[in-house]
PDB file of C-alpha atoms in Angstrom:
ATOM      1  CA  UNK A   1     -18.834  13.870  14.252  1.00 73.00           C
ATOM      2  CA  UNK A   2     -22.056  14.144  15.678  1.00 83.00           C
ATOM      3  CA  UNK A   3     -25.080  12.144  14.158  1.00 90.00           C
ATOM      4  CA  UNK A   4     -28.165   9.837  14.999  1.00 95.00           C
ATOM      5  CA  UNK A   5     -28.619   6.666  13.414  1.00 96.00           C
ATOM      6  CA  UNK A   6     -32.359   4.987  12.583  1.00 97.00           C
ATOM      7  CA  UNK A   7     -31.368   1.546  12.440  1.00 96.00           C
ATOM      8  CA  UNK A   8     -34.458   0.306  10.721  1.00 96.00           C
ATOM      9  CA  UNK A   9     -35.379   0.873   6.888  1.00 96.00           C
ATOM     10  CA  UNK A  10     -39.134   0.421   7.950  1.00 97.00           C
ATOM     11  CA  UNK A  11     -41.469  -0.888  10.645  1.00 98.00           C
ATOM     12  CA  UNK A  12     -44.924  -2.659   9.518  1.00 98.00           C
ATOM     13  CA  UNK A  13     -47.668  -2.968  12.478  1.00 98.00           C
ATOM     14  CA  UNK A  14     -51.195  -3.355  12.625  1.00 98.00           C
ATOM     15  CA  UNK A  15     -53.570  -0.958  13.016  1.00 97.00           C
ATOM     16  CA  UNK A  16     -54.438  -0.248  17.055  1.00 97.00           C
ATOM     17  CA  UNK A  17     -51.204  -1.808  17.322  1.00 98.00           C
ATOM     18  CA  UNK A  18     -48.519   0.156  19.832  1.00 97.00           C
ATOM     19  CA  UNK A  19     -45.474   1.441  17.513  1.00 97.00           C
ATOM     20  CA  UNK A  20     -41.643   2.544  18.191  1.00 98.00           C
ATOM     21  CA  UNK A  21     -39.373   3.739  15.510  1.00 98.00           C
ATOM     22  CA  UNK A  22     -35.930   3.638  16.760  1.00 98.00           C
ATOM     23  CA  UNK A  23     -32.861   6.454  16.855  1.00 98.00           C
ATOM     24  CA  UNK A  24     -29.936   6.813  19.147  1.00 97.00           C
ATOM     25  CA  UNK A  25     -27.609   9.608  19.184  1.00 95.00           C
ATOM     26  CA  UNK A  26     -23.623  10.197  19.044  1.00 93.00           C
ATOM     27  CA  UNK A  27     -23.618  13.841  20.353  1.00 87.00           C
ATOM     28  CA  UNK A  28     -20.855  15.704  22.447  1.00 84.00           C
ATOM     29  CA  UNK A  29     -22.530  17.433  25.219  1.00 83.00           C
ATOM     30  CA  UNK A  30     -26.752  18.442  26.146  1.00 84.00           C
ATOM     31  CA  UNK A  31     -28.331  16.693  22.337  1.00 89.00           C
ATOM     32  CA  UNK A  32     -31.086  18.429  20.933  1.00 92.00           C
ATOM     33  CA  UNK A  33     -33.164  15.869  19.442  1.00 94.00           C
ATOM     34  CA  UNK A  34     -36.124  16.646  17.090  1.00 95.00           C
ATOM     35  CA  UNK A  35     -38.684  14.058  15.357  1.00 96.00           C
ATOM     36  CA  UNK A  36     -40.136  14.950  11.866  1.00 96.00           C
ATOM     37  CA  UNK A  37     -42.525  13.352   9.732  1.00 96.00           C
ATOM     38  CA  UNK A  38     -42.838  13.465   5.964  1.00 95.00           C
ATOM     39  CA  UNK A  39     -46.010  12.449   3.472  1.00 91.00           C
ATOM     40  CA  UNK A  40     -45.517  11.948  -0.006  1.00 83.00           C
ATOM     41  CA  UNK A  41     -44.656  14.833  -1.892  1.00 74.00           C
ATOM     42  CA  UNK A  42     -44.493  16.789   1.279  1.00 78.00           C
ATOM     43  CA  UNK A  43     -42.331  18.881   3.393  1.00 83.00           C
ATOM     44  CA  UNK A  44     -41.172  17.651   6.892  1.00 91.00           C
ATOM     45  CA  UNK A  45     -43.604  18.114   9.674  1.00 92.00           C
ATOM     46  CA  UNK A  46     -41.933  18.353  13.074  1.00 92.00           C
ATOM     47  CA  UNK A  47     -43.251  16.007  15.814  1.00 94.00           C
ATOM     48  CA  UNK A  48     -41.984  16.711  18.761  1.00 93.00           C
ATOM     49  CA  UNK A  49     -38.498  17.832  20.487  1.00 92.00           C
ATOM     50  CA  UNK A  50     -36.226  17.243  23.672  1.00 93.00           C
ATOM     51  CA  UNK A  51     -34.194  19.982  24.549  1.00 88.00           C
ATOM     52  CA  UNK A  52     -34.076  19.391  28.624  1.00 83.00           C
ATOM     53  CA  UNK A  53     -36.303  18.741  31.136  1.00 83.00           C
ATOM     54  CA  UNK A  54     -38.429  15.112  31.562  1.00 88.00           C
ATOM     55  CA  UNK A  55     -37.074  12.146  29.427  1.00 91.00           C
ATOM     56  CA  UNK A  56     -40.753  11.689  28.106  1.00 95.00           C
ATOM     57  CA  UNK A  57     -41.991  14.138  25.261  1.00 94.00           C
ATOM     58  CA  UNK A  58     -45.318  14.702  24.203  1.00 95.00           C
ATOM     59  CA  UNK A  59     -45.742  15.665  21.016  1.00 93.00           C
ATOM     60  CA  UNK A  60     -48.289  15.885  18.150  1.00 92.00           C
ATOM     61  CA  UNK A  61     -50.703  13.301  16.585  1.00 93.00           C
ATOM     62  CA  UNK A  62     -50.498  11.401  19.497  1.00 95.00           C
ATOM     63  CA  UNK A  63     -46.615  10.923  19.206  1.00 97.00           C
ATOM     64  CA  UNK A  64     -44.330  10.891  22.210  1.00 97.00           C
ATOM     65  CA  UNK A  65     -40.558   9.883  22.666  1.00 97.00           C
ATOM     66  CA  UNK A  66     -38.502   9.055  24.867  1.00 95.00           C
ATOM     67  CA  UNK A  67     -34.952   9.883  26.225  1.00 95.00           C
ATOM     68  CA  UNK A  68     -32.497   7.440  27.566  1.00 95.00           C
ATOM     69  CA  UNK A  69     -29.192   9.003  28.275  1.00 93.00           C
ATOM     70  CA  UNK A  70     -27.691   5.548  29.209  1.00 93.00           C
ATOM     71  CA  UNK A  71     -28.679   4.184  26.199  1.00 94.00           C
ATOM     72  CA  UNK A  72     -28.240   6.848  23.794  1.00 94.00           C
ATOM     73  CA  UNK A  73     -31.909   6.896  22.527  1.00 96.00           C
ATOM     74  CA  UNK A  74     -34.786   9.122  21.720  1.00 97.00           C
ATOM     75  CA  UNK A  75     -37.368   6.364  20.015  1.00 98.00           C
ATOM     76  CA  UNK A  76     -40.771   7.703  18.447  1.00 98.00           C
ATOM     77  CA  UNK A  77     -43.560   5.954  20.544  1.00 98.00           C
ATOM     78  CA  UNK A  78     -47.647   5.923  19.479  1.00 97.00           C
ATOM     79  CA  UNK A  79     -50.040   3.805  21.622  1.00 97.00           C
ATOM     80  CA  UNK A  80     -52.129   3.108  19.183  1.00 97.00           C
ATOM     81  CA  UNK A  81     -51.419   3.020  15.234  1.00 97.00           C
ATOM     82  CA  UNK A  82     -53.522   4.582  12.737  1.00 97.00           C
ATOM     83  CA  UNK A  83     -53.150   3.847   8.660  1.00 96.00           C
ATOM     84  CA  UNK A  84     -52.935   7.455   8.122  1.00 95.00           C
ATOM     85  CA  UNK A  85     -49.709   7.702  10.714  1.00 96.00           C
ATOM     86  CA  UNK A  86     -47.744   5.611   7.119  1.00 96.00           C
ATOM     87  CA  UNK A  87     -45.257   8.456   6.361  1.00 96.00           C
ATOM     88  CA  UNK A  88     -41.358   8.618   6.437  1.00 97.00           C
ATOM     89  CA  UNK A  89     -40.017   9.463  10.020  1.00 98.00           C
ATOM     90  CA  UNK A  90     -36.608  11.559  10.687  1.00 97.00           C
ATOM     91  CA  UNK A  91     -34.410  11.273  13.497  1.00 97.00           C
ATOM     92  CA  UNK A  92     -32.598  14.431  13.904  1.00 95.00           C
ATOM     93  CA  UNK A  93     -30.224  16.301  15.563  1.00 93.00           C
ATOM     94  CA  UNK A  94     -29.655  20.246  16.332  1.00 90.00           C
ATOM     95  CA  UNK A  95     -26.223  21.448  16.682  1.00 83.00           C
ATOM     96  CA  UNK A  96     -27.253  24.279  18.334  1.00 75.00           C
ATOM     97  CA  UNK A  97     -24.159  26.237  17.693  1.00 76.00           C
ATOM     98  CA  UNK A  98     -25.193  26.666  14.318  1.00 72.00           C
ATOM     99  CA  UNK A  99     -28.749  25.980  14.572  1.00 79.00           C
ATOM    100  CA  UNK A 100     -28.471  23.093  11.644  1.00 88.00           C
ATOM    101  CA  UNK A 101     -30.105  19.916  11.504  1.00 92.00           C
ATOM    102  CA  UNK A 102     -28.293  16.125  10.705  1.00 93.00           C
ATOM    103  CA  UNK A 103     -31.460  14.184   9.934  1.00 95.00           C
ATOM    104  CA  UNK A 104     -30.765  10.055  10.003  1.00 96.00           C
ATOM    105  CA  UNK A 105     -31.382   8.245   6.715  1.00 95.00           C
ATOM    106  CA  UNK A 106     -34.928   7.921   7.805  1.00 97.00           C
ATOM    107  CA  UNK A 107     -37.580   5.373   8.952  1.00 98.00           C
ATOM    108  CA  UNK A 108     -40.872   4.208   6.799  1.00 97.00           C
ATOM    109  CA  UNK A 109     -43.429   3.276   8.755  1.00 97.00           C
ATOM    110  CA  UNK A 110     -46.224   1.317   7.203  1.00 97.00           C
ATOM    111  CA  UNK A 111     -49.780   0.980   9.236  1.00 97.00           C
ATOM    112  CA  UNK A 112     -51.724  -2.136   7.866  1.00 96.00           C
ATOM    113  CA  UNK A 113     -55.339  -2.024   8.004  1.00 94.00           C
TER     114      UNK A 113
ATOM    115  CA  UNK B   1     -50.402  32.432   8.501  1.00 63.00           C
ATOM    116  CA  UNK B   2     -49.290  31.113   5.054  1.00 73.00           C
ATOM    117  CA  UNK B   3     -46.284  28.671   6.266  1.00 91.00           C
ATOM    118  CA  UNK B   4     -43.524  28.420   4.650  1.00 95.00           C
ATOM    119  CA  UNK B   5     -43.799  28.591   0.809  1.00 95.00           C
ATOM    120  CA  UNK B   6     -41.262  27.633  -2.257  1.00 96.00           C
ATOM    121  CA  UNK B   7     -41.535  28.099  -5.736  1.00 96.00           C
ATOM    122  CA  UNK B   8     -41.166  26.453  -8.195  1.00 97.00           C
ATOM    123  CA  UNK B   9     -42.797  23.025  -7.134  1.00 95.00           C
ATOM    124  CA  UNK B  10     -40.800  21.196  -9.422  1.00 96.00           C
ATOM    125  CA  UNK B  11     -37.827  21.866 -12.347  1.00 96.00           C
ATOM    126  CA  UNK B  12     -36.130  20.254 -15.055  1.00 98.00           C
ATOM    127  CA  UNK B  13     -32.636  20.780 -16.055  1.00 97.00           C
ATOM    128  CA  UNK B  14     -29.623  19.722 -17.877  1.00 97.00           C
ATOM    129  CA  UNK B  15     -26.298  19.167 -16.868  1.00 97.00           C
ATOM    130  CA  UNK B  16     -24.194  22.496 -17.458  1.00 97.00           C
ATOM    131  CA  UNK B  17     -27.050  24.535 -16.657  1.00 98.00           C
ATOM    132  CA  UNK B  18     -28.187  27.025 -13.515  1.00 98.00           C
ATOM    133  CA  UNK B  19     -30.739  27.174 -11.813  1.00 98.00           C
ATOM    134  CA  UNK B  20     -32.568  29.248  -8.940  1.00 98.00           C
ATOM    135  CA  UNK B  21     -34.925  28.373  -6.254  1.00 98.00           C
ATOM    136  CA  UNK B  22     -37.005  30.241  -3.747  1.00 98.00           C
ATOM    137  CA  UNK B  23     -38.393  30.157  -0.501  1.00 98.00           C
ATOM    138  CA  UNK B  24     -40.240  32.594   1.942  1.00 97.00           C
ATOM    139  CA  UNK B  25     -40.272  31.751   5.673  1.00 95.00           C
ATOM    140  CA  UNK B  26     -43.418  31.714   7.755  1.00 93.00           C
ATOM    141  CA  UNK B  27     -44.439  35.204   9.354  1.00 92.00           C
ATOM    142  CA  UNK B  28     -42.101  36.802  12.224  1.00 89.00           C
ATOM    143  CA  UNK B  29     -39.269  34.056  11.161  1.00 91.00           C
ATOM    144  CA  UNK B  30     -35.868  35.644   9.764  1.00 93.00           C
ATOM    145  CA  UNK B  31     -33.599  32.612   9.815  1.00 93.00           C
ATOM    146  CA  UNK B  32     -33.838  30.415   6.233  1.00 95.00           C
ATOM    147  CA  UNK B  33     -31.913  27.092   6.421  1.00 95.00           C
ATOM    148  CA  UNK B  34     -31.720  25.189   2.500  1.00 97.00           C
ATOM    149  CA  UNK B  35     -31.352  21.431   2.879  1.00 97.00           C
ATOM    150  CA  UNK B  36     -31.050  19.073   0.107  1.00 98.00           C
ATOM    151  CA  UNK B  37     -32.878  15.476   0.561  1.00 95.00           C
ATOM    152  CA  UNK B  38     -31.769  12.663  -2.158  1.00 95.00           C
ATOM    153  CA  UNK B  39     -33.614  10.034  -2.635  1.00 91.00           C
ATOM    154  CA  UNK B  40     -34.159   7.618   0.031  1.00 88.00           C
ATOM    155  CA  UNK B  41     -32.126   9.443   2.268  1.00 92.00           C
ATOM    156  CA  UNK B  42     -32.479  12.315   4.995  1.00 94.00           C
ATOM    157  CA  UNK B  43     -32.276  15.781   4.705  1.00 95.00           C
ATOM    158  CA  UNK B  44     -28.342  17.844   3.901  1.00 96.00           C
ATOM    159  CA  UNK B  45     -27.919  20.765   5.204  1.00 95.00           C
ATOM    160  CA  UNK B  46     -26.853  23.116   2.510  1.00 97.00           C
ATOM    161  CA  UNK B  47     -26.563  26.206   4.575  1.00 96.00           C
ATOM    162  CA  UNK B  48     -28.160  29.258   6.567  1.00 95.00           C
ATOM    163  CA  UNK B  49     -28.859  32.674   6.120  1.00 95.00           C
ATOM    164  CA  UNK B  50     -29.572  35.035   8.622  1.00 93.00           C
ATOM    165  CA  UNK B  51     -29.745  39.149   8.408  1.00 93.00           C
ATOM    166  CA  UNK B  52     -28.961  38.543   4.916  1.00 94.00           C
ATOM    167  CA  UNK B  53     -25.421  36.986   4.870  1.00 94.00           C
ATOM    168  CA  UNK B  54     -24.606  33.458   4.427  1.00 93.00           C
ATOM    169  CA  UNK B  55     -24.112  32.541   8.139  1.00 92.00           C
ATOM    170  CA  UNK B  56     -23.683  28.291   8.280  1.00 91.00           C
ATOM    171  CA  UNK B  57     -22.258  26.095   6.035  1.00 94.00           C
ATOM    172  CA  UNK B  58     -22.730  22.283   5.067  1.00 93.00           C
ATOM    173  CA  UNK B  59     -20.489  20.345   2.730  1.00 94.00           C
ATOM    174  CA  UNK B  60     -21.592  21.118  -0.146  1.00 97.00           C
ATOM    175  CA  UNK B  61     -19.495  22.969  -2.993  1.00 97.00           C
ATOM    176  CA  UNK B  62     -19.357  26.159  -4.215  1.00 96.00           C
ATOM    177  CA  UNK B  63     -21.449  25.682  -7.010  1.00 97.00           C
ATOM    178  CA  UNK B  64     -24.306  26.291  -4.237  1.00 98.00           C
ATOM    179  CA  UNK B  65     -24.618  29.892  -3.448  1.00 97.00           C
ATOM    180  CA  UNK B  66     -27.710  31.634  -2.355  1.00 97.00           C
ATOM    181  CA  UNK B  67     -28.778  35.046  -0.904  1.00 97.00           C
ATOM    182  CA  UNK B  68     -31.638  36.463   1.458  1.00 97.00           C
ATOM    183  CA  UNK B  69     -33.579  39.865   0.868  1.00 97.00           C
ATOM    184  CA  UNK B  70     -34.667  42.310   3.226  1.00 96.00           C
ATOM    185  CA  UNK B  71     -37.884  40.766   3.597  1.00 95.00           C
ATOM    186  CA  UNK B  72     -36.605  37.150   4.911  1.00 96.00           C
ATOM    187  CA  UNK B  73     -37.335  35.591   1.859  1.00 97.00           C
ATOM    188  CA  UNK B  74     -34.204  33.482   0.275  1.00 98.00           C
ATOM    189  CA  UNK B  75     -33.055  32.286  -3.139  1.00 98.00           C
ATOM    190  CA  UNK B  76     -30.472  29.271  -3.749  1.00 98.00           C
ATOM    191  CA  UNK B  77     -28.584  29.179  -6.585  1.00 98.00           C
ATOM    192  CA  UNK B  78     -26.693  26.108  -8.054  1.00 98.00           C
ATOM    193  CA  UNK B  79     -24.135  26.460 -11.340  1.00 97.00           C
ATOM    194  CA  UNK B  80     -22.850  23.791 -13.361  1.00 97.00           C
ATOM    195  CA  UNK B  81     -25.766  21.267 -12.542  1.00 98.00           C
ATOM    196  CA  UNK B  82     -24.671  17.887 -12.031  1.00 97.00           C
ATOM    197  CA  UNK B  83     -26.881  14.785 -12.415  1.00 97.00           C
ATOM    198  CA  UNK B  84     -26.139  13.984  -9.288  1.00 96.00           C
ATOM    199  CA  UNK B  85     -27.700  17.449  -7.935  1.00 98.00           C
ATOM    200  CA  UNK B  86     -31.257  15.381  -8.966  1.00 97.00           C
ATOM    201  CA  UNK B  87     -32.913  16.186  -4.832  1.00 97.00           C
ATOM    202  CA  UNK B  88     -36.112  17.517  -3.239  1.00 95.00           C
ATOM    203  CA  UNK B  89     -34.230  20.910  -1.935  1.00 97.00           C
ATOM    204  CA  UNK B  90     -36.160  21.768   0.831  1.00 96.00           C
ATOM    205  CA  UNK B  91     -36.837  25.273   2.928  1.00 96.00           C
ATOM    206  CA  UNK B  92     -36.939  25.794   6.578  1.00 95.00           C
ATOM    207  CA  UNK B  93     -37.386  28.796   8.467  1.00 94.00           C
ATOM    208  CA  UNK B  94     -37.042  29.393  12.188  1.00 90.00           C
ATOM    209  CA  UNK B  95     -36.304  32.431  14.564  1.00 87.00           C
ATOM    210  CA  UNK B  96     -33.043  33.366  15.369  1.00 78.00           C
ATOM    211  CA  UNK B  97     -35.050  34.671  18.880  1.00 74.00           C
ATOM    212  CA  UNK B  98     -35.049  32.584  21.631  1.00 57.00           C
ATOM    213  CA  UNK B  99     -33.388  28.810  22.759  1.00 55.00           C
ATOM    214  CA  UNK B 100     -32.812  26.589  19.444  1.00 63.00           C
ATOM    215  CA  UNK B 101     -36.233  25.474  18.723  1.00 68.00           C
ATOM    216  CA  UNK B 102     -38.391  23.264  15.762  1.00 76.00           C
ATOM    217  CA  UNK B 103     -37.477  24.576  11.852  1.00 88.00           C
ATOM    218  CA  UNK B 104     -40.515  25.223   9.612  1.00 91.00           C
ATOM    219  CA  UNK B 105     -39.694  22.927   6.120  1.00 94.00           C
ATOM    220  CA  UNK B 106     -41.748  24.102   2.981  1.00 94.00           C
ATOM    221  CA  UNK B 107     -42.918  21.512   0.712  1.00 94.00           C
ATOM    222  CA  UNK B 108     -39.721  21.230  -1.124  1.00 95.00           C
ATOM    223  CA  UNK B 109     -39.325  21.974  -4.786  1.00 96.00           C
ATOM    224  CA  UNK B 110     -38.132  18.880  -6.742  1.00 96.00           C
ATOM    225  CA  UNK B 111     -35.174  19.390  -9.123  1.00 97.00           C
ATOM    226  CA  UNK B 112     -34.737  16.580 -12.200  1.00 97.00           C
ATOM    227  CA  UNK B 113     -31.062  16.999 -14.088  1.00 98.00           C
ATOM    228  CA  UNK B 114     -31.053  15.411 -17.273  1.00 96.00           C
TER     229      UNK B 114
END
């Protein structure tokens, strides 16, 4: 079955602080990767997405990722941290055969002042 | 542009009971996906509907059913609740146009069984 994994329940850093939340992939064939973000008592926001093309994405709020076919991984990369970048973070993947989503169980990230 | 929108924001229910939920997907979109997020964990996909027929599937049971109108927008439907159907059942829309690209989620309508 095809999934992606978030291996880590959450990630603290410090504010200005670089940050990488983790995912790697188990996907037959080209993976369609997607990052989302949720806020409390919010809907998912997407991020960014690698579909082909270079291994590093640029995506909103400063977000990039990057993919590593050797290694199986798409991690969520900021330069800097911000306190208002705290939200949940989903991993997902895009079967594109029936243009669905499997999400990973999900990523808190918590930006300390 | 409005997004996408769902109504109601959040329901209470009892076991036994039914209960309906609806979305509309963001302007020039015509694909509605239905996902069900428990808590703590990522999103389910429920299933997709596309030129108004049920198109996708996820694992979920029968008791889901759901149905998409002529103007995009789409209703899911869930008999029999269980306690265990307690989930933020969230929206997406997206184009059927095109490569696979990003879903638009609403912000989810949160659904208590008691």
């Amino acid at each position: 079955a095809q999934s992606v994994a978030q291996p880590e329940d959450q990630v603290n850093v410090a504010e200005g602080n670089p940050l990488t939340v983790k995912c790697t992939y188990s996907v037959s064939g080209n993976p369609y990767l997607f990052w989302y973000v949720q806020y409390p008592n919010r809907g998912l926001q997407f991020l960014l997405k690698y579909i082909t093309g270079d291994n590093l994405v640029k995506g909103s709020y400063g977000f990039e990722a990057e993919f590593n076919k050797s290694q199986t991984s798409f991690h969520l990369k900021k330069p800097s941290a911000l306190v208002s970048d705290s939200a949940l973070y989903f991993c997902a993947h895009m079967d594109t055969g029936r243009r669905a989503l499997t999400f990973g169980s999900g990523t808190r990230l918590q930006v300390q002042p | 542009d409005a997004g996408v929108t769902q109504s109601p924001t959040h329901l209470i229910k009892t076991r036994g009971q039914q209960v309906t939920l609806r979305c509309s997907p963001k302007s020039g979109h015509d694909t509605v996906s239905w996902y069900q997020q428990a808590l703590g964990q990522g999103p389910q996909f429920i299933f997709q509907y596309y030129e108004e027929e049920e198109r996708q599937r996820g694992n979920f049971p029968d008791r889901f059913s759901g149905h998409q109108f002529p103007n995009y927008s789409s209703e899911l439907n869930v008999n029999a609740l269980l306690l265990g159907d307690s989930a933020l059942y969230l929206c997406a829309s997206s184009s059927q146009a095109g490569t696979a690209g990003e879903q638009f989620f609403g912000p989810g309508t949160r659904l208590t069984v008691l």
